Coordinates of C-alpha atoms and ligand atoms in Angstrom, one line a residue:
X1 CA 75.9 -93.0 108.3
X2 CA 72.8 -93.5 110.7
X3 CA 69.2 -93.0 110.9
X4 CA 68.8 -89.8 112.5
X5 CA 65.4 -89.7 112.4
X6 CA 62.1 -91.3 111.7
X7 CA 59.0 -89.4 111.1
X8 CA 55.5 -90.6 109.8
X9 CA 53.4 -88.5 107.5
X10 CA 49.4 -89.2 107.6
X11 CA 48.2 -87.2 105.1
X12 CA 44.5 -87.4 103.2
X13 CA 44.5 -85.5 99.6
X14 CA 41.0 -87.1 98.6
X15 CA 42.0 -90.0 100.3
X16 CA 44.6 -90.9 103.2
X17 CA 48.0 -92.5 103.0
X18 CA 50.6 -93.4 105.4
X19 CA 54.1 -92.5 104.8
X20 CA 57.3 -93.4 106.8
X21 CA 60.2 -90.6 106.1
X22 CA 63.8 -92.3 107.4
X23 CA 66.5 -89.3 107.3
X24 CA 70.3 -90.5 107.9
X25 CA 72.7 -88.7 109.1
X26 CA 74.0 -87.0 106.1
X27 CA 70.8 -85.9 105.2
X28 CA 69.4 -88.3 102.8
X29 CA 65.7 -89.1 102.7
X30 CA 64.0 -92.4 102.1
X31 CA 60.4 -92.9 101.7
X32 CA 58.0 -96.2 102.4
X33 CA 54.1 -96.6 102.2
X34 CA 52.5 -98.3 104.7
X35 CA 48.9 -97.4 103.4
X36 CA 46.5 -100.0 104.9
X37 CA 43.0 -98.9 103.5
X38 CA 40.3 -98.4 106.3
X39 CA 43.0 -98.9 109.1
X40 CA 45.6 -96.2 108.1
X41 CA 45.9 -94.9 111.9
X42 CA 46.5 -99.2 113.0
X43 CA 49.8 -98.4 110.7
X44 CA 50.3 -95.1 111.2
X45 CA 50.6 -96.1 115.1
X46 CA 52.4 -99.4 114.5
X47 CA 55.1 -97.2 113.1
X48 CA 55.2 -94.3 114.8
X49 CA 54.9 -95.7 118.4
X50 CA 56.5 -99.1 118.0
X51 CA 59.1 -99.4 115.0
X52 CA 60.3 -95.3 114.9
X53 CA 62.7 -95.3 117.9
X54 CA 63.9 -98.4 117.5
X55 CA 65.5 -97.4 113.9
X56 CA 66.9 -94.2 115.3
X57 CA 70.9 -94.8 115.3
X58 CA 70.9 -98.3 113.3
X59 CA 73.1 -98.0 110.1
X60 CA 70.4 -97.9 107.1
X61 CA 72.3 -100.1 104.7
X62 CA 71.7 -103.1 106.5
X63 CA 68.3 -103.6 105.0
X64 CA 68.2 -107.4 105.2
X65 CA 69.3 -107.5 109.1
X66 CA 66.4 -104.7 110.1
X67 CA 63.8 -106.7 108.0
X68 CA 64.7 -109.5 110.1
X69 CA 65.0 -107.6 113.3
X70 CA 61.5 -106.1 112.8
X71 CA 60.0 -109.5 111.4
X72 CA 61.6 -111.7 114.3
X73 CA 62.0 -109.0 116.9
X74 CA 57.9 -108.1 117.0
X75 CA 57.4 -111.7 118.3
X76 CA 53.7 -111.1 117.0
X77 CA 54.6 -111.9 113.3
X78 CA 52.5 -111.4 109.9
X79 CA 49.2 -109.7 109.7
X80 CA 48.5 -106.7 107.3
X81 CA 49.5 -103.7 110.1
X82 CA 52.8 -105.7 111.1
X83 CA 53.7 -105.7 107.4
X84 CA 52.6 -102.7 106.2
X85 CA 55.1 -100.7 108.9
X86 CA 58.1 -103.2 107.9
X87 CA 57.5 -103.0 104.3
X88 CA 57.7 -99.4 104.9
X89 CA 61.1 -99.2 106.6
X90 CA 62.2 -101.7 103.8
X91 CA 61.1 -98.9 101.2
X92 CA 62.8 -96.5 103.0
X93 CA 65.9 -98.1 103.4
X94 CA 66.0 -99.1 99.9
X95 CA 65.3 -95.7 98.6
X96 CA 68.2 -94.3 100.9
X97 CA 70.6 -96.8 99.1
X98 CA 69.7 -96.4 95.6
X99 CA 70.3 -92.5 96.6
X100 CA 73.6 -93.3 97.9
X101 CA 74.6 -95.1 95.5
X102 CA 73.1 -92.6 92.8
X103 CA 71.3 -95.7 91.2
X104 CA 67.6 -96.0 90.8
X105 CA 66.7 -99.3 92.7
X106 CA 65.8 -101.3 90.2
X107 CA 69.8 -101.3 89.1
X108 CA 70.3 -102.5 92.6
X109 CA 67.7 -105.9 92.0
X110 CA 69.6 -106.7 88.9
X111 CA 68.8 -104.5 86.1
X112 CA 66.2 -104.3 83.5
X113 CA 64.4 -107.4 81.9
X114 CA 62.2 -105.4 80.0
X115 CA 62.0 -102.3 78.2
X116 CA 58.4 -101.4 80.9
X117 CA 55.9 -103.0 82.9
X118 CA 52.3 -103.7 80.9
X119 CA 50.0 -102.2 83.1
X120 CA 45.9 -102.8 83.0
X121 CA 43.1 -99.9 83.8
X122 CA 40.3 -100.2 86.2
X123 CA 36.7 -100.2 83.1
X124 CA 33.4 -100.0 84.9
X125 CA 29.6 -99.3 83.9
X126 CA 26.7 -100.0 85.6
X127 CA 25.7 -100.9 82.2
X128 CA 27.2 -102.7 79.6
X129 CA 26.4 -99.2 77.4
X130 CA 28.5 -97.2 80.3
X131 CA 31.0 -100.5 80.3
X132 CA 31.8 -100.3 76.5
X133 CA 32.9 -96.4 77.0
X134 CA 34.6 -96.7 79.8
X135 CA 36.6 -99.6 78.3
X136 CA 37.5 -97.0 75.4
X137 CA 38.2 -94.3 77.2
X138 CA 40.9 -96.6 78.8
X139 CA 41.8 -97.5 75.4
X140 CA 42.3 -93.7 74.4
X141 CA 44.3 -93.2 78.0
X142 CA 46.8 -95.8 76.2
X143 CA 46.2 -98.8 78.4
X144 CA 46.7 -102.3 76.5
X145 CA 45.3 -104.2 78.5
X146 CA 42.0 -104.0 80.9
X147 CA 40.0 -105.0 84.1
X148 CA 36.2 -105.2 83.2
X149 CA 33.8 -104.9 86.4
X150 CA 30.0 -104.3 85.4
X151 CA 27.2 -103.5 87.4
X152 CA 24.8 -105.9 88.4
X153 CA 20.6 -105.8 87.3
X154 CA 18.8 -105.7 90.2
X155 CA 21.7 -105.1 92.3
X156 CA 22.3 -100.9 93.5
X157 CA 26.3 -99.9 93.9
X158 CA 28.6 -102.9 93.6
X159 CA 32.4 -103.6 94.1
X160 CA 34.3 -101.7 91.2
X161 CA 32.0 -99.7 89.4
X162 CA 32.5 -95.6 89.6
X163 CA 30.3 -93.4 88.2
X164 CA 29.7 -94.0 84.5
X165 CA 31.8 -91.5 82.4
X166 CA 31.4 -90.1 79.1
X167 CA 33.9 -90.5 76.3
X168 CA 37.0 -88.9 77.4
X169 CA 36.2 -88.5 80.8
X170 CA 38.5 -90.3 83.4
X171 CA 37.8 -93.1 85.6
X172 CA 37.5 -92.3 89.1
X173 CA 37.0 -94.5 91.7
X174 CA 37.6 -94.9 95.4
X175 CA 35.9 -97.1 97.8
X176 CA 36.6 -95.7 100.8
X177 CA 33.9 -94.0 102.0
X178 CA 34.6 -90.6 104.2
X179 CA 31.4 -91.5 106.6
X180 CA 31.4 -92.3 110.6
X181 CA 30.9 -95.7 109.0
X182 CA 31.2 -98.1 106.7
X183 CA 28.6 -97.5 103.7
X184 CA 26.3 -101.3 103.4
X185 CA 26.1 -102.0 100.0
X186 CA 23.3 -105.5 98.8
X187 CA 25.2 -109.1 97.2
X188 CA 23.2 -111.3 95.1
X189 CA 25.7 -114.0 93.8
X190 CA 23.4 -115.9 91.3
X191 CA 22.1 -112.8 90.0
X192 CA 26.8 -111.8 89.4
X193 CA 26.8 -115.1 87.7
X194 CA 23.9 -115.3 85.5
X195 CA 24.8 -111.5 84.1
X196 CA 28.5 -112.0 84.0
X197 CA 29.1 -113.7 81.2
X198 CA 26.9 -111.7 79.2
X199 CA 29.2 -108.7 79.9
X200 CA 32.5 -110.5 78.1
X201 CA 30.1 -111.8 75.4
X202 CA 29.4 -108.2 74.4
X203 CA 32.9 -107.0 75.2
X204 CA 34.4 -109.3 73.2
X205 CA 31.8 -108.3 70.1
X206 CA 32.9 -104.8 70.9
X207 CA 37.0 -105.2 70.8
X208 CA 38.0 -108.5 69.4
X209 CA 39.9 -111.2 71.1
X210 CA 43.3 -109.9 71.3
X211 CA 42.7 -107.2 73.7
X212 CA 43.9 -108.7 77.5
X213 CA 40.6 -108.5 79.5
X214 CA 40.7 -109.7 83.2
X215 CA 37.6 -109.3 86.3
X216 CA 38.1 -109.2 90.0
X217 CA 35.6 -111.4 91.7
X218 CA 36.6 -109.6 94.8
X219 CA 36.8 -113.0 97.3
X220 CA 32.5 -113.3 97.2
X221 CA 32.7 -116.9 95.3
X222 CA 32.6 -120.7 97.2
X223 CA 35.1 -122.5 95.3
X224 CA 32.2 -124.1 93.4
X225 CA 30.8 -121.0 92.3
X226 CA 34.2 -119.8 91.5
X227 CA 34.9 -122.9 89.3
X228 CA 31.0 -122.5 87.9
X229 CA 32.6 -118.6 86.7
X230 CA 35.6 -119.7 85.8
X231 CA 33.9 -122.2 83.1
X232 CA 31.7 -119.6 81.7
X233 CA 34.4 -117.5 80.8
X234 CA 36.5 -119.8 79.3
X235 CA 35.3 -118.6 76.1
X236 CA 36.5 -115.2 76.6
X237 CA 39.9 -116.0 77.2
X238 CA 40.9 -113.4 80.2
X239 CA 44.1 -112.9 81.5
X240 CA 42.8 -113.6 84.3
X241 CA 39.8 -114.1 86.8
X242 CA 40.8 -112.6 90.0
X243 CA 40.0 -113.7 94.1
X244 CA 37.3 -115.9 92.9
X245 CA 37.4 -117.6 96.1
X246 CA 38.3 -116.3 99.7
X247 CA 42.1 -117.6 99.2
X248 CA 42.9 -118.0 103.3
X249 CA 41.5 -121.3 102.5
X250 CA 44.3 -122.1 100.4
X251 CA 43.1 -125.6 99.7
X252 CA 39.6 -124.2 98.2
X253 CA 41.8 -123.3 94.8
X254 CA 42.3 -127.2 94.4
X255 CA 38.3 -127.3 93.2
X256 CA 38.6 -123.8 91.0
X257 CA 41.9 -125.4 89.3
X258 CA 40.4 -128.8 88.7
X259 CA 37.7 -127.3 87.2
X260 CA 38.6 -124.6 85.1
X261 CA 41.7 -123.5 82.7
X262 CA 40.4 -119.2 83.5
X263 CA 44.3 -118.3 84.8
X264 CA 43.8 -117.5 88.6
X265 CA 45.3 -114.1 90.1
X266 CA 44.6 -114.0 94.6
X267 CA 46.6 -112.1 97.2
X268 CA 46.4 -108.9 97.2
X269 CA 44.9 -108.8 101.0
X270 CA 47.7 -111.4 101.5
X271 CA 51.1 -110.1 103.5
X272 CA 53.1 -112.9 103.6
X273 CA 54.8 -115.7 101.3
X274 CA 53.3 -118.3 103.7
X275 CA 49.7 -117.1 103.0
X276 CA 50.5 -118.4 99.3
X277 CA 52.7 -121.4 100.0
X278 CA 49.9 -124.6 98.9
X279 CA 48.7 -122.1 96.2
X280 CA 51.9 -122.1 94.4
X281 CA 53.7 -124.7 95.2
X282 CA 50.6 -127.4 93.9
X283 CA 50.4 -124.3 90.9
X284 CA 46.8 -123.3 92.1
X285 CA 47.1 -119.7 91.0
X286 CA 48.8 -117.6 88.2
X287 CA 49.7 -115.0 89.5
X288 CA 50.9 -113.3 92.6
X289 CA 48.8 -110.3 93.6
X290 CA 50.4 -108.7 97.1
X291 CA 51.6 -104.8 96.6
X292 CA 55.1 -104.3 97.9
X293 CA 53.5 -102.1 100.4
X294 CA 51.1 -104.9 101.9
X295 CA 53.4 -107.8 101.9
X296 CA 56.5 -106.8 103.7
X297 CA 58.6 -104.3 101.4
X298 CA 60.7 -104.9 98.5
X299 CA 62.9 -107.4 100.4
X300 CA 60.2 -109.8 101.4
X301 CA 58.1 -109.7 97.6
X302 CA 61.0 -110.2 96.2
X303 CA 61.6 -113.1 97.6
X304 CA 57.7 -114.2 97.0
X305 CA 58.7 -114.2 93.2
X306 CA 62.1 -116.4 93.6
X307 CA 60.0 -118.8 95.1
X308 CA 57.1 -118.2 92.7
X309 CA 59.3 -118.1 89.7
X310 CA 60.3 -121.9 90.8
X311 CA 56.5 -123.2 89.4
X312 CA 55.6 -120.6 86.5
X313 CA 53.9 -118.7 88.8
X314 CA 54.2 -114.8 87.5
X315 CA 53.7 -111.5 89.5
X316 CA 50.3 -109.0 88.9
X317 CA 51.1 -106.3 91.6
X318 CA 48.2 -104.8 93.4
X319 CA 48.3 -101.2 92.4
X320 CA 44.9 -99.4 93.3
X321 CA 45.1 -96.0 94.5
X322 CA 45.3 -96.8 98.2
X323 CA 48.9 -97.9 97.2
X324 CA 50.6 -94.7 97.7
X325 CA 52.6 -93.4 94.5
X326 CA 56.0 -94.7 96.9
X327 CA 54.5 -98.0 96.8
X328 CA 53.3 -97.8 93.4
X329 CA 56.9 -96.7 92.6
X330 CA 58.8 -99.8 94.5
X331 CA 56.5 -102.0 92.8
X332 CA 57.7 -100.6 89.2
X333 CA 61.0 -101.3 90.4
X334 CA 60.4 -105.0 91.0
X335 CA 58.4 -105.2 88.1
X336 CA 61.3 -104.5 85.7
X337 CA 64.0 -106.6 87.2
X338 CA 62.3 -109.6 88.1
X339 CA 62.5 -112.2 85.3
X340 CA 58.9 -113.9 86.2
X341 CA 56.9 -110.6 85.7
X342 CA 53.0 -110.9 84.4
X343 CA 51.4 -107.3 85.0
X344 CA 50.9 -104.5 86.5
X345 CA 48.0 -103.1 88.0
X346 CA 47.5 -99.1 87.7
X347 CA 45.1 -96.5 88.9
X348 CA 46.4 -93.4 88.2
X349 CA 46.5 -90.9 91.4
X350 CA 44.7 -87.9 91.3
X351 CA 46.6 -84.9 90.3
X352 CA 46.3 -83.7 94.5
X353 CA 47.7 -86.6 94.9
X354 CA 50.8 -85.7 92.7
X355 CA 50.7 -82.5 94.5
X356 CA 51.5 -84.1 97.4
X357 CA 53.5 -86.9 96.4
X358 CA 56.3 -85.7 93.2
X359 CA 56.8 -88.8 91.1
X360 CA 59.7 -90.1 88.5
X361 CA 57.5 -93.0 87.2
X362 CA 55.5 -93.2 83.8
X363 CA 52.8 -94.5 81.7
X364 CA 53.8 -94.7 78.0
X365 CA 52.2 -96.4 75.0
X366 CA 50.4 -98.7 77.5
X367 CA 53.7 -99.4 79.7
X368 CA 55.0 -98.0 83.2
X369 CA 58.6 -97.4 83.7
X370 CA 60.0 -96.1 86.9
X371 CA 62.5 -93.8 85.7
X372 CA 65.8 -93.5 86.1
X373 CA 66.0 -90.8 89.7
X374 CA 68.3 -92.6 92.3
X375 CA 66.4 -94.6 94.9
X376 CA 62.5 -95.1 93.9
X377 CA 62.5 -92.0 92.6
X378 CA 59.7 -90.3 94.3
X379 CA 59.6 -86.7 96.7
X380 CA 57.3 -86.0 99.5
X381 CA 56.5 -82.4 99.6
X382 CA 55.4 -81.8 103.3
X383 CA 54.2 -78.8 103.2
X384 CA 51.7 -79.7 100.7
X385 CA 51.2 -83.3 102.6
X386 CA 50.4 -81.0 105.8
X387 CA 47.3 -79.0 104.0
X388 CA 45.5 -82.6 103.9
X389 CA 44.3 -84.0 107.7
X390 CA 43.1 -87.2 108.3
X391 CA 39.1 -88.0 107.7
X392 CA 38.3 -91.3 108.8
X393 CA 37.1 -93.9 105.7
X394 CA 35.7 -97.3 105.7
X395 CA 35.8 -99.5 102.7
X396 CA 32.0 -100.9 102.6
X397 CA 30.2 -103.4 104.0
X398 CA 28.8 -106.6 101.7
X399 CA 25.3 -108.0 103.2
X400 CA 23.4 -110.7 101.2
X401 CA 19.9 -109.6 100.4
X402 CA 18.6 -111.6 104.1
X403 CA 20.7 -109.3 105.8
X404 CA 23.7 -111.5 106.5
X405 CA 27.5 -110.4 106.4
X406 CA 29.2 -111.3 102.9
X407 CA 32.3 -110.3 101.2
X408 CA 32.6 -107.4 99.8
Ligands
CS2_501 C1 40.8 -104.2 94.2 C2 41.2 -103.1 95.2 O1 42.3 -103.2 92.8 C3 41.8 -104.3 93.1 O2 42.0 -105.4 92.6 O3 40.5 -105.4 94.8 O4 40.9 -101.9 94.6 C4 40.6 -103.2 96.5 O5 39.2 -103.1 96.4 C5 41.1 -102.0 97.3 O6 42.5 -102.0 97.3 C6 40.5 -102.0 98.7 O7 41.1 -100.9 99.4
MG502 MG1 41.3 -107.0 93.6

């Protein structure tokens, strides 16, 4: 058997995703994600014009030797477009095996460990009012554990925060905006940490201190201010306080850590195990936060947690909705077998999404499962993938209130 062809579908329904579509030559089809918010078309071309004829003819059960032969063989190595393609062909090829084999993939990374994956929601109110409802409507959607993000006084549209919704209604929430460019949205850092707080104070009131709560501090922190947060919350007990601090800097996390006990999640805009090596081997972080899709494919993240596992250091897969439902879907299939698993992120797709994209993974009693369909267990329908074009869409802009660049 052979790769007879490899095709890449760039398809936008409500927002666009990059898919790669490997077909051997018996017919069987394997699917990868190589979504890179912003910069789809910077994948979409990696793949299509650099990576696609090179895997026509190579025999798609060597997985390991074409990770390699992409990795070593683009001579440019790492960077979020370089590992978004491979991690794409990984997907792919692991897909086509489990299909071959008639196994769902996560019988081919060593079984089950647990019986799902705990997953957490996306809450949001630009009031702590709007905050509280949101956070039980998530409780009503089944999730068990949360991620609170609150608007800011003073502050207009921040990182995080959709529209408020009424009881019952569903969070929706995507950053990319579909304009000619990228929306500029106003930072105020002491004002985030003189309200934050606050927020967990009253959500604690409201649901106890069982319920897992964690925040994203979306990388706007110095590592003092990061370690100034982290200490406030302490009373609140998160799960965990997430890219406090700009983590390229990988030393910065040695002030947050000697600082604070808040458990630290970073990586999720990381792609390779190097970006994290100070951070876990000196135990700076918790938890791990790369999607399979943005950190080299099922071969490479699973390595990540090998080496994680090694100092405590568990895995809290990036899983907003610019993860495709494939890479949501190869991430669920890590997150069952590996042994040092922490959680799962989870924005459901939109139902056009699932329109497009035919998935065998789900969200029970507060847990994902991927289901037991050979290979990751998801279908592409093109024709419906083909109704969607591309429409350009930035992720915003951060300025401080002087003007200057900041985070977002
Ligand atoms: C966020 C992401 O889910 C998260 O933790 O940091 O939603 C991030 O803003 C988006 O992936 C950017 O495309
Ligand atoms: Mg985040």
């Amino acid at each position: 058997m052979t790769i007879e062809s490899a095709e890449v579908v760039v398809t936008s329904p409500g927002r666009n995703f990059v898919t790669l579509r490997l077909t051997t030559s018996e017919g069987v089809v394997g699917l990868g994600d190589a979504t890179l918010n912003g910069r789809e078309l910077a994948a979409a071309s990696y793949l299509r014009d650099h990576v696609a004829p090179l895997l026509v003819g190579r025999d798609p059960h060597a997985i390991e030797d074409t990770w390699q032969y992409l990795y070593r063989g683009a001579y440019w190595r790492r960077g979020p477009v370089t590992m978004a393609a491979i991690a794409a062909v990984d997907m792919a090829l692991w897909d086509i095996k489990g299909k071959v084999a008639g196994l769902p993939v996560y019988q081919l990374l060593g079984g089950r460990s647990r019986r799902g994956a705990l997953a957490y929601g996306h809450a949001s109110g630009t009031t702590v009012e709007a905050l509280v409802t949101s956070i039980h409507n998530h409780l009503d959607e089944g999730f068990r554990a949360i991620r609170v993000q609150s608007g800011v006084p003073g502050l207009g549209k921040v990182y995080g925060v959709g529209h408020d919704q009424a009881r019952g209604q569903k969070y929706d929430y995507e950053p990319a905006g579909r304009t000619a460019a990228p929306v500029e949205e106003t930072w105020d850092t002491a004002a985030y940490l003189r309200h934050v707080p606050g927020v967990f104070e009253a959500v604690r009131s409201e649901f106890g201190p069982e319920l897992p709560l964690l925040h994203d501090a979306h990388h706007r922190l110095t590592p003092n201010q990061a370690a100034q947060l982290g200490r406030s919350l302490e009373p609140y007990d998160l799960f965990w306080l997430e890219d406090c601090t700009p983590g390229e800097n990988q030393e910065a996390l040695r002030r947050v850590r000697s600082q604070t006990t808040t458990p630290l999640a970073i990586g999720e805009v990381f792609n390779s195990v190097h970006d994290y090596q100070t951070l876990i081997t000196e135990q700076l972080i918790d938890f791990v936060r790369s999607s399979v899709t943005h950190a080299g494919g099922i071969t490479a993240v699973r390595k990540l947690m090998d080496f994680a596992a090694i100092y405590q250091v568990r895995s809290g897969f990036h899983g907003p909705t610019d993860v495709s439902p494939v890479g949501m879907a190869a991430a669920l299939h890590l997150d069952v077998a590996i042994h040092n698993f922490g959680i799962q992120e989870y924005m459901p797709h939109s139902a056009q999404t699932l329109d497009v994209f035919r998935c065998g993974y789900s969200f029970v009693d507060g847990l994902l499962d991927p289901g037991e369909a050979p290979g990751l267990g998801v279908e592409l329908d093109l024709e419906a993938a083909a109704a969607f074009e591309y429409t350009p869409a930035y992720l915003p802009v951060n300025r401080l209130r002087d003007g200057t660049i900041h985070d977002w």
